[in-house]
GROMACS .gro file of C-alpha atoms in nm:
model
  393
    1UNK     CA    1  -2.164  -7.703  -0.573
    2UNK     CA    2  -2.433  -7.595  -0.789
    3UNK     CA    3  -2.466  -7.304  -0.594
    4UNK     CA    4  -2.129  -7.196  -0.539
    5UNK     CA    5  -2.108  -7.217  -0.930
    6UNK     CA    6  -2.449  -7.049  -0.982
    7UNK     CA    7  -2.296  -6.727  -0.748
    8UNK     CA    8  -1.944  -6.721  -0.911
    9UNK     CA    9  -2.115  -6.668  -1.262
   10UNK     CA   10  -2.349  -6.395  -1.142
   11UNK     CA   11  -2.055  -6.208  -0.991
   12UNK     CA   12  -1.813  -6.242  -1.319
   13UNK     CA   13  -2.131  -6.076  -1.483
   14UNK     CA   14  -2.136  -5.786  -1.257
   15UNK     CA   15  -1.822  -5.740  -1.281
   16UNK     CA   16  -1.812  -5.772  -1.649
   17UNK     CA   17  -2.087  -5.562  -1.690
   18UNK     CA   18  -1.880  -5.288  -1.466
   19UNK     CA   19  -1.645  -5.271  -1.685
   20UNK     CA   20  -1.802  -5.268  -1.986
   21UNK     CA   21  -1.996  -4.936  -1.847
   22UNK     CA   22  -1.657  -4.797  -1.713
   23UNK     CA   23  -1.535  -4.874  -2.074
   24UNK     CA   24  -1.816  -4.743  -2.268
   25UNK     CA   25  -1.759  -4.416  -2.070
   26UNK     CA   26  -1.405  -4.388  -2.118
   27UNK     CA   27  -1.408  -4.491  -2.476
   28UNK     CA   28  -1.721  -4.159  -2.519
   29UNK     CA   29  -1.465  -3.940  -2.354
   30UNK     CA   30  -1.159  -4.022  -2.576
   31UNK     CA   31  -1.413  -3.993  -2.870
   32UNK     CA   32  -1.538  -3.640  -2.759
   33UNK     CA   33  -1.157  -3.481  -2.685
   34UNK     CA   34  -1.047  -3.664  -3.009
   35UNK     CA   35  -1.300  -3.524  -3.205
   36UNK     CA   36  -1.274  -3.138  -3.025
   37UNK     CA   37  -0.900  -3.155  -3.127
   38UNK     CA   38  -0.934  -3.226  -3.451
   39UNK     CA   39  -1.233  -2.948  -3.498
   40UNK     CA   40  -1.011  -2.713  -3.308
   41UNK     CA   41  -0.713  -2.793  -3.546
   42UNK     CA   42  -0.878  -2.736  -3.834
   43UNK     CA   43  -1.088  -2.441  -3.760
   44UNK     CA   44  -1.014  -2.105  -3.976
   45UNK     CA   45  -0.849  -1.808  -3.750
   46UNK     CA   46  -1.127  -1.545  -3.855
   47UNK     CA   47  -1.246  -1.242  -3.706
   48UNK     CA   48  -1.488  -0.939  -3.822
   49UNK     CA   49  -1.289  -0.663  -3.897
   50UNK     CA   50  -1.264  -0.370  -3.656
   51UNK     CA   51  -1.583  -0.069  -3.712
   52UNK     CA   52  -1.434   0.182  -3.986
   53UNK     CA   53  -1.142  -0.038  -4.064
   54UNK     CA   54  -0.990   0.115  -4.372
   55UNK     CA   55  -1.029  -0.197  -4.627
   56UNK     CA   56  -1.356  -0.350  -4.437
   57UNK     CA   57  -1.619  -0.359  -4.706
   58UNK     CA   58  -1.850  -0.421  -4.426
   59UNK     CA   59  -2.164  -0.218  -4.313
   60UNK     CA   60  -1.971  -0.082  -4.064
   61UNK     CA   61  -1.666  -0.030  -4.243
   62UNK     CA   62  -1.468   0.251  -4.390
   63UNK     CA   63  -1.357   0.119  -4.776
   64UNK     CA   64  -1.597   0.342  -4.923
   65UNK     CA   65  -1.438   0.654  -4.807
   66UNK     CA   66  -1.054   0.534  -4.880
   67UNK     CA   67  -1.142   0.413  -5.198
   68UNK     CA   68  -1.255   0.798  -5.290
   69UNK     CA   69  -0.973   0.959  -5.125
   70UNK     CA   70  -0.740   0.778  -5.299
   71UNK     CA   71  -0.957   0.807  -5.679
   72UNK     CA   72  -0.914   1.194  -5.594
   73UNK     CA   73  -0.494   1.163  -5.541
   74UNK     CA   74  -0.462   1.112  -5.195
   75UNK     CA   75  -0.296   0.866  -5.069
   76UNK     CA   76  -0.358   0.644  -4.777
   77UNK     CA   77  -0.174   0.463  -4.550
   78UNK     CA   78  -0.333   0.266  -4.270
   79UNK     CA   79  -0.159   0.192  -3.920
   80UNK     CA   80  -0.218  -0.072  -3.694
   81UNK     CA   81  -0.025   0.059  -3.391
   82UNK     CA   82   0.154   0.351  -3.275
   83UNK     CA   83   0.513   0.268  -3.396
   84UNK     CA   84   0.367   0.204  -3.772
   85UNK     CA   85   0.140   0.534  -3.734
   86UNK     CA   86   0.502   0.758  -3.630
   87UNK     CA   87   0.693   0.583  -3.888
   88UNK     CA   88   0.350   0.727  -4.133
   89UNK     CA   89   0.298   1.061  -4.068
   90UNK     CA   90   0.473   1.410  -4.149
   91UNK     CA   91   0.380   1.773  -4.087
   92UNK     CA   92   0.147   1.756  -4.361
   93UNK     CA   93  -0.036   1.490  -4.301
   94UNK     CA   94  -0.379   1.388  -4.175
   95UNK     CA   95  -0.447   1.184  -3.871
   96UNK     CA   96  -0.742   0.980  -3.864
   97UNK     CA   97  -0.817   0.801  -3.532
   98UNK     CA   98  -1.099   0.505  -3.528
   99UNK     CA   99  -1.100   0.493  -3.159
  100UNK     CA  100  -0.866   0.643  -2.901
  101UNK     CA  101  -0.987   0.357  -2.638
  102UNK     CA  102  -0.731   0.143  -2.737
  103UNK     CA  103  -0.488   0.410  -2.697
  104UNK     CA  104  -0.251   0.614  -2.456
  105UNK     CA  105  -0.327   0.940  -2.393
  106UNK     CA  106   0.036   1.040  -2.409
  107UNK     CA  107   0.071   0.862  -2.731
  108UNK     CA  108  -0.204   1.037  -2.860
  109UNK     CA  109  -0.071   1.393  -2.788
  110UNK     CA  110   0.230   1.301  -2.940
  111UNK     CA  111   0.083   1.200  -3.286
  112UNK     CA  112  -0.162   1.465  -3.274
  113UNK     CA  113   0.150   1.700  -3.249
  114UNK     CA  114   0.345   1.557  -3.512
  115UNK     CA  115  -0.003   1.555  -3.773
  116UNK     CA  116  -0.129   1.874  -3.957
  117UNK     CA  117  -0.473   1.794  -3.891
  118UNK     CA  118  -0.577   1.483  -3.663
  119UNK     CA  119  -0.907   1.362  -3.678
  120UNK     CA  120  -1.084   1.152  -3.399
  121UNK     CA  121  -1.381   0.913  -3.504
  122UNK     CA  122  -1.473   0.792  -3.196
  123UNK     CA  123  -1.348   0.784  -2.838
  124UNK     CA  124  -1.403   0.787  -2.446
  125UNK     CA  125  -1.388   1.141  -2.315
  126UNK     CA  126  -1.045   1.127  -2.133
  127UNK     CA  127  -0.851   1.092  -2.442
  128UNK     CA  128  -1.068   1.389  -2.612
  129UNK     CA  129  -1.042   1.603  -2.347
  130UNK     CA  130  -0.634   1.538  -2.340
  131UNK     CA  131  -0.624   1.723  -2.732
  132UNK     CA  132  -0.946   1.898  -2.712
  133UNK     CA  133  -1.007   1.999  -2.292
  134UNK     CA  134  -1.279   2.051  -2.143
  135UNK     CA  135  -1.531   1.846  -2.395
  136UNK     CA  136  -1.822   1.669  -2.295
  137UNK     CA  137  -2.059   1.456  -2.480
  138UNK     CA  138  -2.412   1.586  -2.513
  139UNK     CA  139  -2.721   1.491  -2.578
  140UNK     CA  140  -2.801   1.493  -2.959
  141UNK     CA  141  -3.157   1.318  -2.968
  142UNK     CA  142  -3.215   1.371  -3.306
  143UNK     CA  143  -3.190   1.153  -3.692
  144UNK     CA  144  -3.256   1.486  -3.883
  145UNK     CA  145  -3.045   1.644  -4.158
  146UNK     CA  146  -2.830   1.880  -3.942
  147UNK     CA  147  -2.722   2.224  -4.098
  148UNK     CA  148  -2.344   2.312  -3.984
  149UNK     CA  149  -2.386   2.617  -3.905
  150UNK     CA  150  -2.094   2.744  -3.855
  151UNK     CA  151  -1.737   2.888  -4.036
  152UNK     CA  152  -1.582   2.601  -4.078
  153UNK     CA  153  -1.501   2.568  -4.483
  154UNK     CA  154  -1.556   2.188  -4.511
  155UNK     CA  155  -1.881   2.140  -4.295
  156UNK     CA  156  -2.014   2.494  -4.521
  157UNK     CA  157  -1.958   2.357  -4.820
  158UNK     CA  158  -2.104   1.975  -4.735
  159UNK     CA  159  -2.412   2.129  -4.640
  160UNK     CA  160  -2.660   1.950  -4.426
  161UNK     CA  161  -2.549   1.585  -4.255
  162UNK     CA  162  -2.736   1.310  -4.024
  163UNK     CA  163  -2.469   1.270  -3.736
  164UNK     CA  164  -2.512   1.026  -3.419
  165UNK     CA  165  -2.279   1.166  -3.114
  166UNK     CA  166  -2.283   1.467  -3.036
  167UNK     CA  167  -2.022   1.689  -2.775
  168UNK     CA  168  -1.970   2.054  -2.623
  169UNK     CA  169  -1.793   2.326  -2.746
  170UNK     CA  170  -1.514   2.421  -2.526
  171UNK     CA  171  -1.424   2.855  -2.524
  172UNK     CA  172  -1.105   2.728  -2.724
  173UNK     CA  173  -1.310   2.519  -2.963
  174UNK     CA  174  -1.565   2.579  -3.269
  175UNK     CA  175  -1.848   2.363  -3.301
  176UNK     CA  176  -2.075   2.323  -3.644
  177UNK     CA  177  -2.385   2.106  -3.642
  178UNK     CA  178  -2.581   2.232  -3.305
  179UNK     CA  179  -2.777   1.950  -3.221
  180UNK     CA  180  -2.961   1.867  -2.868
  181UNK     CA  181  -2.703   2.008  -2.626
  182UNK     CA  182  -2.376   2.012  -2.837
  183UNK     CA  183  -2.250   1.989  -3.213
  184UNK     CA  184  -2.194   1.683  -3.431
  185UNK     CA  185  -1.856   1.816  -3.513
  186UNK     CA  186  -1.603   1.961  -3.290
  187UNK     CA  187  -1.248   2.180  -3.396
  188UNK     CA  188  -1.002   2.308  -3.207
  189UNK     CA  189  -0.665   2.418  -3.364
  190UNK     CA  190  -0.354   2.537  -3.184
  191UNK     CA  191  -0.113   2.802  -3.217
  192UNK     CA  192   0.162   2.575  -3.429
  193UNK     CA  193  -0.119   2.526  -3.656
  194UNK     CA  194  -0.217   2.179  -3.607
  195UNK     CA  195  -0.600   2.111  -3.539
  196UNK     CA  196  -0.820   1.843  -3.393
  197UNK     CA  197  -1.128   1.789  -3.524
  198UNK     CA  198  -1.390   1.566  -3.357
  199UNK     CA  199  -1.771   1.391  -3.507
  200UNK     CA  200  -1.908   1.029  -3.475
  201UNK     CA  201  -1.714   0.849  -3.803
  202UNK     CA  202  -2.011   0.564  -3.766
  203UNK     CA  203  -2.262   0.768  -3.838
  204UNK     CA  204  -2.085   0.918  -4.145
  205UNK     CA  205  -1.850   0.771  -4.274
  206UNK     CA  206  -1.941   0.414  -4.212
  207UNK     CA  207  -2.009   0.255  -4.592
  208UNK     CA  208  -2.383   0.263  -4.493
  209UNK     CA  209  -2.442   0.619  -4.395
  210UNK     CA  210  -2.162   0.762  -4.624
  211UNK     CA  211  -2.423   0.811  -4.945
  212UNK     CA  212  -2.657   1.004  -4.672
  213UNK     CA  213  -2.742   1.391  -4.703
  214UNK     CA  214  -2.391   1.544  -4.708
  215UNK     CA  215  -2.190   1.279  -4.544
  216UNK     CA  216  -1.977   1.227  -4.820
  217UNK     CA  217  -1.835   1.588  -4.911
  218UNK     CA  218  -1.807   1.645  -4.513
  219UNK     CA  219  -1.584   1.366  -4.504
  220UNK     CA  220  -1.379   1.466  -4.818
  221UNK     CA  221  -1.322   1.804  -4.708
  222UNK     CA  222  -1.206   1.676  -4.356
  223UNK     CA  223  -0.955   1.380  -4.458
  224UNK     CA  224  -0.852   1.501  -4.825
  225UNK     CA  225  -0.747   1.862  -4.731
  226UNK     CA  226  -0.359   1.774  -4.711
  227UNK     CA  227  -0.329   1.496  -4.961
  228UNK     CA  228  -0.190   1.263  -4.707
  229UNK     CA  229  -0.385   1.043  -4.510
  230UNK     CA  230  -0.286   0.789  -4.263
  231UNK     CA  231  -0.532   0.590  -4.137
  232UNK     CA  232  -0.457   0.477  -3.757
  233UNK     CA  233  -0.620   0.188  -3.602
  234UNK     CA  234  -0.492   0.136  -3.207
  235UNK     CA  235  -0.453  -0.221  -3.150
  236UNK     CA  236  -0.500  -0.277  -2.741
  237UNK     CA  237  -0.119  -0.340  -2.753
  238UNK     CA  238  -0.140   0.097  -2.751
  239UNK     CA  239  -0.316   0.112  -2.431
  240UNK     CA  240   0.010   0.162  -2.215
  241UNK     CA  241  -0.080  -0.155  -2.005
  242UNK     CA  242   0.247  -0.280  -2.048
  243UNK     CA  243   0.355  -0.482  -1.711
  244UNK     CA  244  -0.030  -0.543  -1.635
  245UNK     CA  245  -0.158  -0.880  -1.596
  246UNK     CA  246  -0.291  -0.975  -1.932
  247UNK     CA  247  -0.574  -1.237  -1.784
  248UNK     CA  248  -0.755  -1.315  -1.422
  249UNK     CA  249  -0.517  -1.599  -1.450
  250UNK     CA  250  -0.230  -1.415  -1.373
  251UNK     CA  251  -0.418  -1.250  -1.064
  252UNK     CA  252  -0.459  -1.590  -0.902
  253UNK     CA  253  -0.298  -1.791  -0.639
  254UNK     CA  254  -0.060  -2.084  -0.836
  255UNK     CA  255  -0.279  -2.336  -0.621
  256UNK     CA  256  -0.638  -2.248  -0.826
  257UNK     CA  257  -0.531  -2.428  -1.128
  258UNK     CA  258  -0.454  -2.718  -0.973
  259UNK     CA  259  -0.731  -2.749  -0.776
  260UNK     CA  260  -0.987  -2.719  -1.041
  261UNK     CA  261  -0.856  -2.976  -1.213
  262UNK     CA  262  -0.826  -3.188  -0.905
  263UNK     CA  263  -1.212  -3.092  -0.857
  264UNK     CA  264  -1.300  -3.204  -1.205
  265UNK     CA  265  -1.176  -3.508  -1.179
  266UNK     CA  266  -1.294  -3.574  -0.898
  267UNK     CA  267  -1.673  -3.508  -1.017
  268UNK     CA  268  -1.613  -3.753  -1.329
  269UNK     CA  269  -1.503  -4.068  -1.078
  270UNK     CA  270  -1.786  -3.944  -0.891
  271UNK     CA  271  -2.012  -3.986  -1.168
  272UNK     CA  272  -1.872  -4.270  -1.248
  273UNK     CA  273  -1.874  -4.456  -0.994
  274UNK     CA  274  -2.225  -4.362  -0.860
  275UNK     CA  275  -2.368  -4.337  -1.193
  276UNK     CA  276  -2.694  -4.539  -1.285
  277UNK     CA  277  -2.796  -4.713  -1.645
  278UNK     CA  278  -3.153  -4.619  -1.702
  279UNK     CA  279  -3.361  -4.842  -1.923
  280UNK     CA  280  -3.480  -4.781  -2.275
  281UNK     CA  281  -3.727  -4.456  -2.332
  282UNK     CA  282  -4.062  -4.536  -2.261
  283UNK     CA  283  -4.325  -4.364  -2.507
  284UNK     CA  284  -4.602  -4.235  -2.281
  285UNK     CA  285  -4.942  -4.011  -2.492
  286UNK     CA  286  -4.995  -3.719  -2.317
  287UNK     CA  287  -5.359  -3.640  -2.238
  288UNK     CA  288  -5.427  -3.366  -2.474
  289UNK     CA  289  -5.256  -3.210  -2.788
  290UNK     CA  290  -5.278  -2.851  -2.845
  291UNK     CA  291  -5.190  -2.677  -3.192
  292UNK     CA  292  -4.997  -2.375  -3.209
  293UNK     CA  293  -5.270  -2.158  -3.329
  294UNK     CA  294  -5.460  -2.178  -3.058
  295UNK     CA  295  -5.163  -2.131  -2.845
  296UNK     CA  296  -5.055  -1.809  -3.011
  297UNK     CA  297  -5.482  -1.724  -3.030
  298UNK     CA  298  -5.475  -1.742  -2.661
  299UNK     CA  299  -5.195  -1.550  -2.577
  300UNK     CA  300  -5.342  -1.253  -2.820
  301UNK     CA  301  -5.667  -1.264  -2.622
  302UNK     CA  302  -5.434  -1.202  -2.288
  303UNK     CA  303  -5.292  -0.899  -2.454
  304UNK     CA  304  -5.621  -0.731  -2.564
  305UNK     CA  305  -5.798  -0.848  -2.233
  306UNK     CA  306  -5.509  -0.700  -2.005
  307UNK     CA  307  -5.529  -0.368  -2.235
  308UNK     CA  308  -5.171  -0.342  -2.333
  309UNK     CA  309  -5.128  -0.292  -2.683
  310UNK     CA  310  -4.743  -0.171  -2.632
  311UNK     CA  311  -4.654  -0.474  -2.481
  312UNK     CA  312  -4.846  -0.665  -2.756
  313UNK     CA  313  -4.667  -0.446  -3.027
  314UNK     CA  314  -4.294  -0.521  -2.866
  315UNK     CA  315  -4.361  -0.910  -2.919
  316UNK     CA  316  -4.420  -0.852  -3.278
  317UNK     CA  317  -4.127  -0.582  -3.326
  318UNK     CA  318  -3.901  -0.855  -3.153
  319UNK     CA  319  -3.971  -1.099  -3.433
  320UNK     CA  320  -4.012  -0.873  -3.720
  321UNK     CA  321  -3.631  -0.697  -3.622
  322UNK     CA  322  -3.499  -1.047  -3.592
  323UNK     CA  323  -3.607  -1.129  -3.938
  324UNK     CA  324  -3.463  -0.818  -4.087
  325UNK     CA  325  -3.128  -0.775  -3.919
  326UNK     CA  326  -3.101  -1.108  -4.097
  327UNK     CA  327  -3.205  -1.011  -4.410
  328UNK     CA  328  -2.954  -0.712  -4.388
  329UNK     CA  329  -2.657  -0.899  -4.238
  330UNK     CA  330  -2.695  -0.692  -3.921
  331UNK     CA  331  -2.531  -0.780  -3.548
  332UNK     CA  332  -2.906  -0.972  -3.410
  333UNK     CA  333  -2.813  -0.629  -3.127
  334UNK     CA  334  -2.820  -0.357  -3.398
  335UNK     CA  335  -2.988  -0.043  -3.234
  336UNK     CA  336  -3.337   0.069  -3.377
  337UNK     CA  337  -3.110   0.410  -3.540
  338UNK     CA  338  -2.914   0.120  -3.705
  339UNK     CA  339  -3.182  -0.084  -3.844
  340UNK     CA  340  -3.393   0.203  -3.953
  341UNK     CA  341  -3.069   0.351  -4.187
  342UNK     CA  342  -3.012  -0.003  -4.324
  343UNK     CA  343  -3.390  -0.038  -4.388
  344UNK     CA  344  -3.437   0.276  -4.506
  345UNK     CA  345  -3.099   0.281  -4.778
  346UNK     CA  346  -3.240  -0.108  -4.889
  347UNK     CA  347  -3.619   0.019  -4.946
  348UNK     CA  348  -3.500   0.403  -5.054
  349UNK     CA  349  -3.701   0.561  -4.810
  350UNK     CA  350  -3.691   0.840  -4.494
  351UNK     CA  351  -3.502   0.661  -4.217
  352UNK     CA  352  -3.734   0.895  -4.004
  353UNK     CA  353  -4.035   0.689  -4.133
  354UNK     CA  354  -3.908   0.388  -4.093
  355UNK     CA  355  -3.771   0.459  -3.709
  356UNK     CA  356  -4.108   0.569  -3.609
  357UNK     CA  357  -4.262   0.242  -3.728
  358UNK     CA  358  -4.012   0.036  -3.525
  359UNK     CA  359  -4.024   0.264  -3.205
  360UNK     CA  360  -4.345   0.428  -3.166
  361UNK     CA  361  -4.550   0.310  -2.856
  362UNK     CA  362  -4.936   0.289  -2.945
  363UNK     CA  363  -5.137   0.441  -2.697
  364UNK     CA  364  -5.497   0.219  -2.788
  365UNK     CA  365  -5.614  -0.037  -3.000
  366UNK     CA  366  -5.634   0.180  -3.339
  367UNK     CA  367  -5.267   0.300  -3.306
  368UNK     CA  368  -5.186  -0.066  -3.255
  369UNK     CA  369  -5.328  -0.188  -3.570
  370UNK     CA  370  -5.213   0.090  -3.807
  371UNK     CA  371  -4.835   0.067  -3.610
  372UNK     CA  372  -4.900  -0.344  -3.686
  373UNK     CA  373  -4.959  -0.276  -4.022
  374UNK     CA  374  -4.694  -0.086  -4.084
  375UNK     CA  375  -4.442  -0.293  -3.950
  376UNK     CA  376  -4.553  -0.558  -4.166
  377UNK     CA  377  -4.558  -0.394  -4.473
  378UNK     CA  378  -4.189  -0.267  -4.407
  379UNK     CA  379  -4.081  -0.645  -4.362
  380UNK     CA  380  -4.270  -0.766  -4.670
  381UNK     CA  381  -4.113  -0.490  -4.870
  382UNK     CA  382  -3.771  -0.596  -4.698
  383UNK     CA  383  -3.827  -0.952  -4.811
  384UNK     CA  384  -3.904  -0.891  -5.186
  385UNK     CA  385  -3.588  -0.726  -5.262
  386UNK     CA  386  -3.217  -0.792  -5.241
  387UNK     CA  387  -3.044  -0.531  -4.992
  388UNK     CA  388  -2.774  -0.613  -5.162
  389UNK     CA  389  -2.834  -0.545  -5.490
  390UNK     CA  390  -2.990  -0.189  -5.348
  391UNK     CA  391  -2.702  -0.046  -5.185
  392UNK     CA  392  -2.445  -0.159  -5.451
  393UNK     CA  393  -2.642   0.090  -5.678
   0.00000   0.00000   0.00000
């Protein structure tokens, strides 16, 4: 009897020790869905405004350049999607585009028909070449002040600009700023005496670069030269897709869905029901401790040893352009052209300068150390100011 009584206890245990794991699991689960709910429920809708978004104060923004238009009496009306930009714009108006890749290319003949002037700040080439045919983009390869060169009154009287894309000329089209292969700024105008007119709006008239060389008056004289400006940025609702599947959901067979789920939860009674408890953490001293600086010593000696002072140099640009696309609020993937401008406008210096430092490749040892140097100099010049404070002069 003492047995029999002995076994029944030690099974009640198990089993009461099963289900207190089986519990403790479910009870974790509950816990983590009632927790993501109530984080999801709560969480702010928020989103970074769109590049060259008319009221974005942003870097990358375009409030700057309304905000002078409309001190200077013209007035400006922004449009999120096609309906609101027809419902805009009159004969006299201006057309400014922020990106046609979010936009039908019928739709876009249409509203550059019905504009006086229609200006395009960035797109793909199919919906340039459907107002402006036959451009290209070409190879601009440069960060110098760019002369316009050319009859166009507002690029003559801005003067010199630093412009990012560049694109051909077409035989019906003018160019100004030849740079690499192409011009900065494209114009084509038509018989009814509408035009198109074509140049990288990020690189000048984003609130960063707008203060640069001529940036400024070249945007004035484009947008303010009929008083009437409507500002249109296509929302992906624009792109004609209409009828498309609008996920990879819709593209699937009905029995996916339910057979994920059915796999899912058939992984959790899986886990558990061949789950195991491990024991408490067991502290074990490694053999040997080693501190960082001999760690970081080391790896410098494989650099110099191997005789590759560009690969040596990358490491420390990595770090040093991590720090200061923090310390300027930058995307951690901002482009070395990016981070050099918002260096440069923070410290008041040559962008040039400052792009050479953080793209040059040494070729020995000396170049190494004076590129090294530099770069740290920039960053401790970065880090005793407020970037801030410097552009808002």
């Amino acid at each position: 009897m003492s047995l029999i009584a002995t076994t029944d206890t030690s099974e009640r245990a198990q089993r009461t020790s099963r289900a207190r794991r089986i519990w403790s699991w479910v009870a974790i689960l509950a816990v983590i869905v009632i927790t993501g709910s109530v984080v999801y429920s709560f969480q702010p809708e928020w989103s970074a405004p769109d590049p060259l978004a008319a009221d974005s104060p942003r870097y990358d923004g375009a409030r700057a350049i309304t905000t002078i238009l409309e001190e200077r009496g013209t007035t400006v009306t922004t449009a999120d999607d096609a309906d609101a930009a027809r419902a805009a714009l009159s004969s006299r108006s201006t057309l400014v585009i922020t990106d046609t890749r979010n936009l039908d290319i019928e739709t876009l003949r249409e509203l550059a028909d019905d504009a006086r002037e229609t200006v395009i700040l960035d797109g793909d080439i199919a919906s340039l070449d459907a107002v402006i045919p036959g451009i290209e983009y070409a190879d601009a390869g440069s960060m110098d002040p760019i002369a316009p060169m050319c009859s166009f009154p507002a690029a003559d009287n801005a003067g010199e600009i630093i412009a990012g894309t560049a694109y051909t000329a077409p035989p019906d089209a003018a160019g100004c700023y030849p740079v690499g292969d192409g011009y900065a700024l494209v114009r084509a105008e038509a018989a009814s005496g509408s035009a198109v007119t074509v140049f990288d709006g990020n690189a000048v008239l984003a609130n960063e670069n707008l203060a640069q060389a001529g940036n400024a008056a070249l945007a004035l004289g484009v947008l303010g030269s009929t008083g009437d400006v409507v500002w249109y940025s296509p929302s992906p609702e624009d792109a004609g897709t209409a009828g498309a599947a609008s996920s990879i959901a819709d593209l699937l067979p009905g029995w996916v869905t339910p057979a994920i789920v059915l796999g899912v939860l058939a992984a959790i009674a899986a886990g558990l029901w061949r789950g195991r408890r491990f024991g408490p953490l067991v502290a074990e001293t490694l053999p040997v401790t080693v501190r960082a600086g001999e760690t970081l010593e080391g790896r410098a000696r494989l650099y110099r040893s191997s005789g590759e002072p560009a690969h040596a140099l990358a490491a420390l640009r990595r770090g040093a352009e991590a720090r200061m696309t923090k310390k300027l609020s930058l995307p951690r993937d901002a482009s070395p052209e990016t981070l050099a401008r918002a260096v440069a406008g923070a410290l008041g210096r040559d962008p040039r300068s400052v792009f050479d430092t953080l793209t040059t490749t040494p070729a020995d040892d000396a170049e190494f150390a004076e590129l090294g140097a530099r770069l740290r100099e920039v960053e401790s010049a970065l880090e005793s100011i407020d970037p801030w404070e410097k552009r808002s002069r």
